CSV table of C-alpha atoms and ligand atoms in Angstrom, one decimal:
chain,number,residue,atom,x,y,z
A,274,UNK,CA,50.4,91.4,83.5
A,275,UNK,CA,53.8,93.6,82.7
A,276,UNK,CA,57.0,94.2,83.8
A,277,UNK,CA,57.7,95.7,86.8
A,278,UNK,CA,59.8,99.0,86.6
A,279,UNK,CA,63.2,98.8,87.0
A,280,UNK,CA,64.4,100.1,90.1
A,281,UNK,CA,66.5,103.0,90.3
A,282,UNK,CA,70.5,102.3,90.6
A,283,UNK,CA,71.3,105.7,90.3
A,284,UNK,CA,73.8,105.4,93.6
A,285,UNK,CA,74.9,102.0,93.1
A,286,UNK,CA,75.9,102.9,89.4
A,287,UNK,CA,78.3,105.9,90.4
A,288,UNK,CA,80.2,103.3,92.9
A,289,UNK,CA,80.4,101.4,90.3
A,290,UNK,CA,81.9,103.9,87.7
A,291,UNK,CA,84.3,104.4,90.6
A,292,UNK,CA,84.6,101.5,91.8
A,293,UNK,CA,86.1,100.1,87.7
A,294,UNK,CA,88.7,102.8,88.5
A,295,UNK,CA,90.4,100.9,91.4
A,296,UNK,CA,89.6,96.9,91.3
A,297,UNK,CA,89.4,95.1,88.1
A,298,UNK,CA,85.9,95.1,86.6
A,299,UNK,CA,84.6,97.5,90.0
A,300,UNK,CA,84.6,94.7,92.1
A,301,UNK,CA,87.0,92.3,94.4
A,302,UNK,CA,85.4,89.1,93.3
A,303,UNK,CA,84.5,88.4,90.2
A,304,UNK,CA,81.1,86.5,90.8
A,305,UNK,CA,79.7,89.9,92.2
A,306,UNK,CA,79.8,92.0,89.0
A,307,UNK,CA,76.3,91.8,87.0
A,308,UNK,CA,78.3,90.5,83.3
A,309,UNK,CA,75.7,87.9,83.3
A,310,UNK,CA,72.5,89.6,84.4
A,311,UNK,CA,71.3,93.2,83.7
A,312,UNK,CA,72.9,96.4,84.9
A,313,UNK,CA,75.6,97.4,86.9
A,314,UNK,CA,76.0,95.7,90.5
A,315,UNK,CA,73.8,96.7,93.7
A,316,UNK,CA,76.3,98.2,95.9
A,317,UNK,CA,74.7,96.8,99.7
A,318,UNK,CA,74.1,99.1,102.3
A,319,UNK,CA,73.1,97.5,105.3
A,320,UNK,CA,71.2,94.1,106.0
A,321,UNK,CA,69.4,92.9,108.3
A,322,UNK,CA,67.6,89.4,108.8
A,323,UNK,CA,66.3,88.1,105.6
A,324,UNK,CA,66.5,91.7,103.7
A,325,UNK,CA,69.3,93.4,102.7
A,326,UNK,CA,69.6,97.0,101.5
A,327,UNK,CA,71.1,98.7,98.8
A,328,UNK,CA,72.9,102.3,98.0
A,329,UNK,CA,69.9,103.3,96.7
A,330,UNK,CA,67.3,102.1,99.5
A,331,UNK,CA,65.7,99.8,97.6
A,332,UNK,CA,65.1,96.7,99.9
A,333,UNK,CA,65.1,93.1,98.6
A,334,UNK,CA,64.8,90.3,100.4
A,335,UNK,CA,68.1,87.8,100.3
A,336,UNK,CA,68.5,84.5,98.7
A,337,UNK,CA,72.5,84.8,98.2
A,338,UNK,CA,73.2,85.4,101.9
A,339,UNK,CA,76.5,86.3,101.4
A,340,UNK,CA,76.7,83.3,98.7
A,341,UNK,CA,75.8,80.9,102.0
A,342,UNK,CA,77.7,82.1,105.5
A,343,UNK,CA,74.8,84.1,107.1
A,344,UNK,CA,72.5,81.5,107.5
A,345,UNK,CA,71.0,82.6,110.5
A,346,UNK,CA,70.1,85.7,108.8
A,347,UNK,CA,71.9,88.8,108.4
A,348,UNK,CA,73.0,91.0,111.4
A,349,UNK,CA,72.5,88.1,114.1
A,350,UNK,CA,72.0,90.1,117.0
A,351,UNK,CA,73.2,87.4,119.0
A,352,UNK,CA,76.5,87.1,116.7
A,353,UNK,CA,76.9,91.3,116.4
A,354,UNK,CA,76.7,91.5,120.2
A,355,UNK,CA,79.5,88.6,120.6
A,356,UNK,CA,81.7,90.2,118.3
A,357,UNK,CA,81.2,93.8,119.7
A,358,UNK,CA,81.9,92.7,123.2
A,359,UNK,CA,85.4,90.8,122.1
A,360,UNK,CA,86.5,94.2,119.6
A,361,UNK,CA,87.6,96.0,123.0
A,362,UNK,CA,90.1,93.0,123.9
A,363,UNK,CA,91.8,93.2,120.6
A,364,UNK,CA,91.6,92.6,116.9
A,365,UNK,CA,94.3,89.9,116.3
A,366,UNK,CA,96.9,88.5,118.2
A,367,UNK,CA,99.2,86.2,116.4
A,368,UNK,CA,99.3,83.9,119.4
A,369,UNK,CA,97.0,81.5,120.9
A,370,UNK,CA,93.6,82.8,122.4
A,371,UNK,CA,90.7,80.4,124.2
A,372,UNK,CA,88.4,81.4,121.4
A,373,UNK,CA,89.7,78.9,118.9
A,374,UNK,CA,89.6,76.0,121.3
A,375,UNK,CA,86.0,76.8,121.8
A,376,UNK,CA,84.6,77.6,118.5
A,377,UNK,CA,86.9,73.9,117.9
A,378,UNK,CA,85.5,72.1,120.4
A,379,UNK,CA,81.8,72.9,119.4
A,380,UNK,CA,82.4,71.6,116.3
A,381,UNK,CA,84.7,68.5,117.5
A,382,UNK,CA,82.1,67.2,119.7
A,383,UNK,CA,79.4,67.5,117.7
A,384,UNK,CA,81.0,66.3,114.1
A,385,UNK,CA,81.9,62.6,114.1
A,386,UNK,CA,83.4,62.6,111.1
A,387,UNK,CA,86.9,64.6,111.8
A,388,UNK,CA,88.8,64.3,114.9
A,389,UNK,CA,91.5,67.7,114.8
A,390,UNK,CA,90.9,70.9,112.5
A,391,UNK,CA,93.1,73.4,111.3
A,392,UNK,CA,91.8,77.0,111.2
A,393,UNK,CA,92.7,79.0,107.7
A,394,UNK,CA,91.0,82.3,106.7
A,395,UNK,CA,89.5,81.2,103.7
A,396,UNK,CA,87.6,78.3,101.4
A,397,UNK,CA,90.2,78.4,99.3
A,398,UNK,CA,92.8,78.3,101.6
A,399,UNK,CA,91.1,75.1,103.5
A,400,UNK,CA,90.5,73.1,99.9
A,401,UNK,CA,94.3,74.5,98.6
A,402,UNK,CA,95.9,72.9,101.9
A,403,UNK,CA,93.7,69.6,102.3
A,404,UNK,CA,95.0,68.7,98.3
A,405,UNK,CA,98.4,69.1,100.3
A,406,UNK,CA,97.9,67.2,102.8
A,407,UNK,CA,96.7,64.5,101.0
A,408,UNK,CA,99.2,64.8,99.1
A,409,UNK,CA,102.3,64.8,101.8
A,410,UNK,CA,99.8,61.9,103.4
A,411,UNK,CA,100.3,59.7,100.3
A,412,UNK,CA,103.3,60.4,98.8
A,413,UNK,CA,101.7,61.0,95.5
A,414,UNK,CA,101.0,64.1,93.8
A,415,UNK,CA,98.1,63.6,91.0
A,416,UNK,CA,94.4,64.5,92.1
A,417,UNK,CA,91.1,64.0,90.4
A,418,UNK,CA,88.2,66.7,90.9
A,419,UNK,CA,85.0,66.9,88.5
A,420,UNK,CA,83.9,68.9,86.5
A,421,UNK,CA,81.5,71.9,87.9
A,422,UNK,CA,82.8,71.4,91.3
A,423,UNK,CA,84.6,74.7,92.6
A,424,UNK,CA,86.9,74.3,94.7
A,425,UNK,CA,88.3,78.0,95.5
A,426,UNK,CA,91.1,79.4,93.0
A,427,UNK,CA,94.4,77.7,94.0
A,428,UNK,CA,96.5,76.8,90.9
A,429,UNK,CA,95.6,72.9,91.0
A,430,UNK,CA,92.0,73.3,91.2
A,431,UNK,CA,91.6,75.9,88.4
A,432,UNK,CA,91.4,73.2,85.9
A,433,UNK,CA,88.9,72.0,83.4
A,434,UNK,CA,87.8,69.3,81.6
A,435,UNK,CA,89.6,68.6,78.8
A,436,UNK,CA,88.7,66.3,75.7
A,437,UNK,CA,88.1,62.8,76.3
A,438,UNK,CA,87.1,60.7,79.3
A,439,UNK,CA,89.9,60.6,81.7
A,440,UNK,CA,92.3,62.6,80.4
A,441,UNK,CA,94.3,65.4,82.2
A,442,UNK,CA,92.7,69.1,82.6
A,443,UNK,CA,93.5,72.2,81.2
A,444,UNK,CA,93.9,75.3,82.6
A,445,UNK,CA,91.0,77.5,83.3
A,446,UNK,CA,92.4,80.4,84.1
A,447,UNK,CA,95.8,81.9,82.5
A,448,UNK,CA,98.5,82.4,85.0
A,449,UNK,CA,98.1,78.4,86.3
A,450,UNK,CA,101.2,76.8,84.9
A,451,UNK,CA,100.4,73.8,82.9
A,452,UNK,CA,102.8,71.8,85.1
A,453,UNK,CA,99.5,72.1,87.8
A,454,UNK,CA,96.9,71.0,85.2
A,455,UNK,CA,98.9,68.6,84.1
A,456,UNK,CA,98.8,66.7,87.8
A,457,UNK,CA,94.9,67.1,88.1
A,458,UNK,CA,92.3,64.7,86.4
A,459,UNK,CA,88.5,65.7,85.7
A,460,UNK,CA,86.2,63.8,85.3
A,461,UNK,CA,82.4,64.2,84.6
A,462,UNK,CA,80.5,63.6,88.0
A,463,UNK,CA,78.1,60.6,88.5
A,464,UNK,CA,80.0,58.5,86.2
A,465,UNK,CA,81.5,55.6,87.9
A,466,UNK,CA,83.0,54.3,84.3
A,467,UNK,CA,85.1,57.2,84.3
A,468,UNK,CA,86.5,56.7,87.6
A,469,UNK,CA,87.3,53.3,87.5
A,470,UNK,CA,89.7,54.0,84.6
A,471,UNK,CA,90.9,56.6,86.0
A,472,UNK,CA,92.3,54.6,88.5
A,473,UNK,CA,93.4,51.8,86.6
A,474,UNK,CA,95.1,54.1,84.1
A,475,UNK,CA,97.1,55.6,87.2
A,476,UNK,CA,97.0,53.4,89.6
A,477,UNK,CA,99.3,54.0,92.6
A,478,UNK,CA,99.8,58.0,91.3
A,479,UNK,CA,96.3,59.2,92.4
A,480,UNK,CA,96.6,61.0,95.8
A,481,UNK,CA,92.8,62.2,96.6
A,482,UNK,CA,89.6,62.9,94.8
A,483,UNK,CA,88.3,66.2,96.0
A,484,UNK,CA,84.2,66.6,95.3
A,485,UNK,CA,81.9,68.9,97.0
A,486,UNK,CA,79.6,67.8,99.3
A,487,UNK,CA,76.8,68.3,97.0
A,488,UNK,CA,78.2,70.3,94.0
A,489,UNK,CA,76.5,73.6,94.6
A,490,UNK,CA,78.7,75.9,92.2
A,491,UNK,CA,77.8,75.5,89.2
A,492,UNK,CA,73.8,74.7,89.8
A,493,UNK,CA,72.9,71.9,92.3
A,494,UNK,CA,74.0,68.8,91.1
A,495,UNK,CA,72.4,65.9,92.9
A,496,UNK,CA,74.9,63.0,93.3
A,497,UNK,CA,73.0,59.3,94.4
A,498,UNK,CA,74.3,58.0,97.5
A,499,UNK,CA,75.0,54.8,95.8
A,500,UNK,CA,77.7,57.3,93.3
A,501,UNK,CA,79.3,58.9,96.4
A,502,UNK,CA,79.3,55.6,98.5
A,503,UNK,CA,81.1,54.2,95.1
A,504,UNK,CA,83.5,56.8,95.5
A,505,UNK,CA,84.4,56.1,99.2
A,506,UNK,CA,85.2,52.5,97.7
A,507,UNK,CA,86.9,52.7,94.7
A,508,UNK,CA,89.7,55.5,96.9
A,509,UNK,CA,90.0,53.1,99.7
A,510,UNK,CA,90.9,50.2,97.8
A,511,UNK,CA,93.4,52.8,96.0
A,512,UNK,CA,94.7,54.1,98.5
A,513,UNK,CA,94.0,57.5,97.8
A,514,UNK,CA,92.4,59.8,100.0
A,515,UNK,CA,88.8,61.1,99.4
A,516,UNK,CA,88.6,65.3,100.2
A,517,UNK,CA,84.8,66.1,101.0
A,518,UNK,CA,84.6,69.8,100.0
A,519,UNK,CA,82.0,71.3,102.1
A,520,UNK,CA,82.8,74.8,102.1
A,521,UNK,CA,79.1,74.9,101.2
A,522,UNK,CA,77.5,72.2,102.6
A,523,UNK,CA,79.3,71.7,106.0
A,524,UNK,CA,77.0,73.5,108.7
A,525,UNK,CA,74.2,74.2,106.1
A,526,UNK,CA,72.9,71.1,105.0
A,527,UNK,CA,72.6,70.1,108.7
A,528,UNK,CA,75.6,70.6,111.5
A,529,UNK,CA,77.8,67.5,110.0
A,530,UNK,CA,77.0,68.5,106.5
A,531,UNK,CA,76.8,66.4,103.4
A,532,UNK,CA,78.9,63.5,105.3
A,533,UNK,CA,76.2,62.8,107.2
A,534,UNK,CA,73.8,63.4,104.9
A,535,UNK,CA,75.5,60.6,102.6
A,536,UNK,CA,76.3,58.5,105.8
A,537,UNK,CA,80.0,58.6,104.2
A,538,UNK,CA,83.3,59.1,106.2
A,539,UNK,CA,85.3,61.4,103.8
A,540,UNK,CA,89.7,61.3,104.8
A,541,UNK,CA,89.8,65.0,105.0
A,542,UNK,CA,86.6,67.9,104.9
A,543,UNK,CA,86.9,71.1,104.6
A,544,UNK,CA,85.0,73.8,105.6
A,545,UNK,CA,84.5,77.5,105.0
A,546,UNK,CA,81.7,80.3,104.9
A,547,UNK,CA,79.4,79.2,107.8
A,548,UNK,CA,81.9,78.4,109.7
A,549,UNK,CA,83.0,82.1,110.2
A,550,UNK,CA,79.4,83.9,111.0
A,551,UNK,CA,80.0,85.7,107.9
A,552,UNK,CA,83.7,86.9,108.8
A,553,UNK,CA,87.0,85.3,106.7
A,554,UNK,CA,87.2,81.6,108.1
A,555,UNK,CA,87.8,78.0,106.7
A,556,UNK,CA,88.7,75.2,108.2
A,557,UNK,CA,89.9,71.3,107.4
A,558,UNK,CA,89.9,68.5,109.3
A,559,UNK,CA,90.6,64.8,109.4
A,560,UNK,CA,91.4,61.9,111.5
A,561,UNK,CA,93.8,62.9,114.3
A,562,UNK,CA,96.2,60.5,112.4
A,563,UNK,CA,96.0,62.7,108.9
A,564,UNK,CA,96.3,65.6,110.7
A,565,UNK,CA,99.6,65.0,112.7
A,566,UNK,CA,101.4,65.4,109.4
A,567,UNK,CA,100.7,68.8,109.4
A,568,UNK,CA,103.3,71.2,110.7
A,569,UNK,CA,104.2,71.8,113.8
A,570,UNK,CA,103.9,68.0,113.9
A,571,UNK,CA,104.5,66.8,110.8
A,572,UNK,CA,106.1,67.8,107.1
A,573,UNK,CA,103.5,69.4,105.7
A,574,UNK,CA,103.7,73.4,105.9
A,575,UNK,CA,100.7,75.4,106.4
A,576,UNK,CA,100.6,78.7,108.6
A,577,UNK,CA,98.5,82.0,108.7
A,578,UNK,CA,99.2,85.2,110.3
A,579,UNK,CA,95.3,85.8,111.0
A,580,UNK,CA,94.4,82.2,111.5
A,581,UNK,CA,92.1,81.9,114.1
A,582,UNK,CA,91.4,85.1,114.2
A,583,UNK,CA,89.1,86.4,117.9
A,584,UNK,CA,87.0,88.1,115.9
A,585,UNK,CA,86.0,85.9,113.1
A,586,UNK,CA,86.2,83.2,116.2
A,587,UNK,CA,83.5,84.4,118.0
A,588,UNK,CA,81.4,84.8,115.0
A,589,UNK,CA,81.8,81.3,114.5
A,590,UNK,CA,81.3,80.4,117.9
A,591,UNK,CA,77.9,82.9,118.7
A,592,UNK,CA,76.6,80.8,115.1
A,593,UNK,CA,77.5,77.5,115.7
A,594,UNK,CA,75.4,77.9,119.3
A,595,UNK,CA,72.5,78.3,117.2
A,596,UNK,CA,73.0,75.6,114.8
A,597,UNK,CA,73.1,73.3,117.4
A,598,UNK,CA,69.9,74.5,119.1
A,599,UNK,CA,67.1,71.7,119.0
A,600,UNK,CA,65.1,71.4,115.7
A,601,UNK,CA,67.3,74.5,113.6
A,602,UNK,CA,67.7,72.6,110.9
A,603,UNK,CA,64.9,70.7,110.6
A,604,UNK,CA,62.7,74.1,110.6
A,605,UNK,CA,65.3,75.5,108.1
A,606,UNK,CA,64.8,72.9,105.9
A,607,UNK,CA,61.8,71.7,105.5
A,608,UNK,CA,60.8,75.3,105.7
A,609,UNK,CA,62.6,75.2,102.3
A,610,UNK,CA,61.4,71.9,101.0
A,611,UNK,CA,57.7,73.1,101.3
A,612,UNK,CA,58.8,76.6,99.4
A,613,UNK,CA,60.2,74.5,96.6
A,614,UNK,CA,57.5,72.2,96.5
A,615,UNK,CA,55.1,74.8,95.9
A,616,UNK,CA,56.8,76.1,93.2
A,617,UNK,CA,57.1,73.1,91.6
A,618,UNK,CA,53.3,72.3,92.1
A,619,UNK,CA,52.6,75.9,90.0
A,620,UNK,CA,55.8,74.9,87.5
A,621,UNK,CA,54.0,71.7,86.4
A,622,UNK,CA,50.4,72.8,86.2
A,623,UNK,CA,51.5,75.7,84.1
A,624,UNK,CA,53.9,73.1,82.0
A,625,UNK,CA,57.0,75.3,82.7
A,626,UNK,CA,60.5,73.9,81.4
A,627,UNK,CA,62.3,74.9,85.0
A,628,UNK,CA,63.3,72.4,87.2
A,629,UNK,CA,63.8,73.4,91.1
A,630,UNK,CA,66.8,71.1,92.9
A,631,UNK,CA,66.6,71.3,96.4
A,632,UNK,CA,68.6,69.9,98.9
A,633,UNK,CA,68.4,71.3,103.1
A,634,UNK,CA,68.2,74.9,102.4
A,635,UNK,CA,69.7,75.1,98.9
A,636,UNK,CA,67.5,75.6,95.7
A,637,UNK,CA,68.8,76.0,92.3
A,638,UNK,CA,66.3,76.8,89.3
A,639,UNK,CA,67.1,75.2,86.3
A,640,UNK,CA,65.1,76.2,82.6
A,641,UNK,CA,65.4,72.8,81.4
A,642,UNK,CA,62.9,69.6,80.9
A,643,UNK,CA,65.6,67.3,82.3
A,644,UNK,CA,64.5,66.4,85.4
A,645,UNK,CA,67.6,65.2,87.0
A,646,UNK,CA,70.8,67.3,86.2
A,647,UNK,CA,73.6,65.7,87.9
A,648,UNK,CA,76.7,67.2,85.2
A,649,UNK,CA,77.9,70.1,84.3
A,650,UNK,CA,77.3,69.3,80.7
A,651,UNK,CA,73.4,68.7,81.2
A,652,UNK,CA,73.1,72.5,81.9
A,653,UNK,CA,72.3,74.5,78.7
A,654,UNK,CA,74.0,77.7,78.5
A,655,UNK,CA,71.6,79.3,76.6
A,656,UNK,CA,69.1,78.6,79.2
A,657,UNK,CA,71.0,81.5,81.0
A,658,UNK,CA,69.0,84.3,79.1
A,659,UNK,CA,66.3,83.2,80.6
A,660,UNK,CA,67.9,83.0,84.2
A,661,UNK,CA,68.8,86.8,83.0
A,662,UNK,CA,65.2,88.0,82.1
A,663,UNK,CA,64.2,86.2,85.2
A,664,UNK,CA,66.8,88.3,87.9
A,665,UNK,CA,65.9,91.2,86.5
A,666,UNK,CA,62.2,91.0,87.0
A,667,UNK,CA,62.8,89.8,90.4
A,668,UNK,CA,65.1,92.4,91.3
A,669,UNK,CA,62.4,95.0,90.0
A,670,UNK,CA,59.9,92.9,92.6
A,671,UNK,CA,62.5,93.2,95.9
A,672,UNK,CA,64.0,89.4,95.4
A,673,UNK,CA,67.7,89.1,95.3
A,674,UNK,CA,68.9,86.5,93.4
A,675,UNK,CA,73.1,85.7,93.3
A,676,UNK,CA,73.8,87.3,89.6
A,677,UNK,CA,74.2,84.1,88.0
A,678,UNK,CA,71.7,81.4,86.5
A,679,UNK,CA,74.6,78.7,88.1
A,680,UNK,CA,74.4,80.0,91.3
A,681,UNK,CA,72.2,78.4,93.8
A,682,UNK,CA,69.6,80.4,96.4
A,683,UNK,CA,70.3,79.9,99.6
A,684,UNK,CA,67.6,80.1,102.4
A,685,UNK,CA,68.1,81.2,106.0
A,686,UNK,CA,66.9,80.8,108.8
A,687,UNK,CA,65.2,84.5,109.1
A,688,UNK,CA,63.2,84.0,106.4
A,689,UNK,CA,59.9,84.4,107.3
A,690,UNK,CA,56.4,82.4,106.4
A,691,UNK,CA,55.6,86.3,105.1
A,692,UNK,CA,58.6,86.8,103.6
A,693,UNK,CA,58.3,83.1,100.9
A,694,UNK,CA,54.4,84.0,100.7
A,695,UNK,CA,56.0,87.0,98.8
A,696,UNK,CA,58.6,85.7,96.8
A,697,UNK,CA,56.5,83.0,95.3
A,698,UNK,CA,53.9,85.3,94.0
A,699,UNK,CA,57.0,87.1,92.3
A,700,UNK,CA,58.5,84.0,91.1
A,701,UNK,CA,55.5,82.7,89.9
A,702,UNK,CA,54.2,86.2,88.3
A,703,UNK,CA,57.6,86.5,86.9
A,704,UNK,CA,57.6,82.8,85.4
A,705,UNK,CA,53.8,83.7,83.8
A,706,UNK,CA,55.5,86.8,82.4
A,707,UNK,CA,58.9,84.9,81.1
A,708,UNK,CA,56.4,82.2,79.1
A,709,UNK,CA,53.1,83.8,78.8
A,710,UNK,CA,54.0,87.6,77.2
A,711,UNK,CA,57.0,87.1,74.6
B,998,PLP,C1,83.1,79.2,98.2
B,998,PLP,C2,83.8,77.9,98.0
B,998,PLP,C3,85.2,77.7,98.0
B,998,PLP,C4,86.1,78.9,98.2
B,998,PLP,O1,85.9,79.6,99.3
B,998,PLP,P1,86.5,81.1,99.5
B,998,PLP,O2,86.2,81.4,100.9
B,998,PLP,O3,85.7,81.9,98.5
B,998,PLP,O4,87.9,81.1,99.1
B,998,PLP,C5,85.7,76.4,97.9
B,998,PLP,N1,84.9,75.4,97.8
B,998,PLP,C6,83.6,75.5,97.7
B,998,PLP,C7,82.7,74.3,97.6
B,998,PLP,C8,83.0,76.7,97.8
B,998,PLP,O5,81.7,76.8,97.7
């Protein structure tokens, strides 16, 4: 068996050489440029269901899905047709519409674990105002997050580890004052040790812990029920709040996310790409009690010109209708579960070092011979070369992988019985050629 030929990227490599000329490093989001993978990015064309397309018409079929929102596939034609039909009554507002009560009340009656939402455009956004809330809830201004959760780019949560075990973060990006680091904690995740003195060393000063639902930025790190039920604890009996990030996981791992999946009331969730059909949309929500002390009704300022957008509403609302049809996520995921398991069935009678996490529809491969990751710091960085050597043959065999070995795949609900029966006699021809030809 050899390598598959590289496919051409003759197109996609002149937008790129243009494309360096106007954004910083070609691209308006830094996880899309290829640094840690080969070649220069795809630039996408068109998609549709589980393949997408790119500038030069080589099809692949999709395991970033947008890095999670599209879900039901790409191009919904029951989502496309929504929005087309609400473009000729206007783009955006700035005032009220009956959308966002809708797209609201689909998720209110359906989620028992918030009771109001506020609608931003973005992840970030959501996760940047919760930490606000929480702290204008409290009256205390320090946070604690983990390390290998993301939580979007706002200046508090662009913090890192730093050396010792509860001690405060540093920066991890330049431009965040230190003044911001210096009120966020981080702490390794599934460590209850670390937490305890966390909050003995600052007790009354710690306003939330912010976690994702199931840390799915930085591979998929597993947390135990018994660690996140720990965590609901050791914050009540503090006081402090406990922010469920499920930008990820809300409407994906099923339609309450990892809250219910953890049987865990979190104080505040928020949401993000789901949410929006695969236009700009994020979301928090709490009990109806947290949530009157944002403004209008309470101190706590948070606004947005193109909040609640129609658009991006009726995205959401022509997805959320089919999450909520009978048996969608139970298809979706054990769809997944039996893909993984198959891999892993080849992985171990070939005696691979690669571990597969799987959780709903999320998979993350690992090249390791730990077999339960749950930190940041069990992740090998040089394992990554092989994550590289492994996109690239992919790529070459019409599977797109997200351009990093830390980003997880994400399965929709478009992909086909066809479609996997393809991909693993890639993956697996591709793992044979990764151990088997040096
Ligand atoms: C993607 C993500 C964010 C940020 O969302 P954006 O829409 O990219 O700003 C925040 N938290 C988590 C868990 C995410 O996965």
């Amino acid at each position: 068996m050899s390598s598959y030929k590289d496919i051409s990227r003759e197109k996609s490599t002149a937008l790129y050489n243009v494309a360096v000329n106007y954004f910083p490093g070609g691209v308006n989001s830094p996880v899309r440029a290829f640094k840690s993978v080969h070649g220069a990015p795809l630039f996408i064309e068109k998609a549709k269901g589980s393949r997408v397309w790119d500038a030069d018409g080589n099809e692949f079929i999709d395991f970033c899905c947008s890095w999670g929102p599209m879900i039901l596939g790409h191009t919904n034609s029951k989502v496309t047709d929504a929005v087309a039909k609400q473009l000729d009554s206007g783009l955006s507002f700035g005032a009220p519409t009956a959308l966002e009560n809708e797209l609201a009340e689909l998720i209110l009656a359906n989620n028992k674990y918030v009771e109001k939402i506020r609608f931003v455009s973005s992840g970030t956004e959501a996760v940047m105002s919760a930490i606000r809330l929480a702290r204008g809830y409290t009256k205390r201004d320090k946070i604690i997050k983990f390390e290998g959760c993301y939580h979007g780019h706002s200046d508090s949560l662009l913090v890192k580890a730093g050396s010792g075990l509860v001690t405060f973060g540093e920066t991890s990006s330049a431009g965040v004052p230190k003044a911001f680091a210096d009120e966020t904690l981080v702490l390794e995740l599934d460590d209850k040790e670390a937490l305890i003195q966390a909050f003995k060393e600052f007790e009354g000063e710690i306003a939330a812990v912010v976690i994702e639902g199931i840390p799915a930025n930085n591979g998929l790190l597993l947390q135990s029920k018994e660690y996140v039920h720990f965590l609901r604890e050791i914050t009540a009996e503090n006081k402090a709040l406990l922010i469920f990030d499920e930008v990820i996981t809300g409407f994906r791992l099923g339609f309450e996310g990892a809250a219910a999946y953890y049987d865990v009331q979190p104080d505040i969730i928020t949401y993000g790409k789901i949410i929006g059909g695969g236009m700009p949309v994020g979301a928090y929500g709490a009990s109806a009690e947290i949530m009157s002390y944002i403004s209008p009704d309470g101190g706590v300022y948070q606004a947005g010109t193109l909040s609640g957008n129609p658009i991006a509403m009726t995205a959401g609302i022509a997805t959320m209708k089919q999450l909520l049809e009978d048996g969608f996520y139970e298809k979706l995921n054990q769809k997944t579960q039996e893909f993984v398991e198959r891999l892993r069935g080849y992985i171990s009678e070939k005696n691979y070092p690669i571990q597969i996490n799987q959780v709903g529809s999320l998979f993350w491969i690992a090249f390791s011979n730990l077999k339960n990751i749950t930190k940041a710091s069990q992740i090998d960085p040089e394992s990554m070369e092989n994550f590289k050597k492994l996109h690239r043959e992919m790529l070459n065999r019409g599977v797109y992988l997200g351009p990093s070995g830390y980003e997880v795949c994400f399965m929709s609900g478009a992909h086909s019985k066809e479609d996997l029966e393809e991909v693993f006699k890639h993956f697996t021809e591709a793992m044979d050629l990764l151990y088997e030809i040096k």
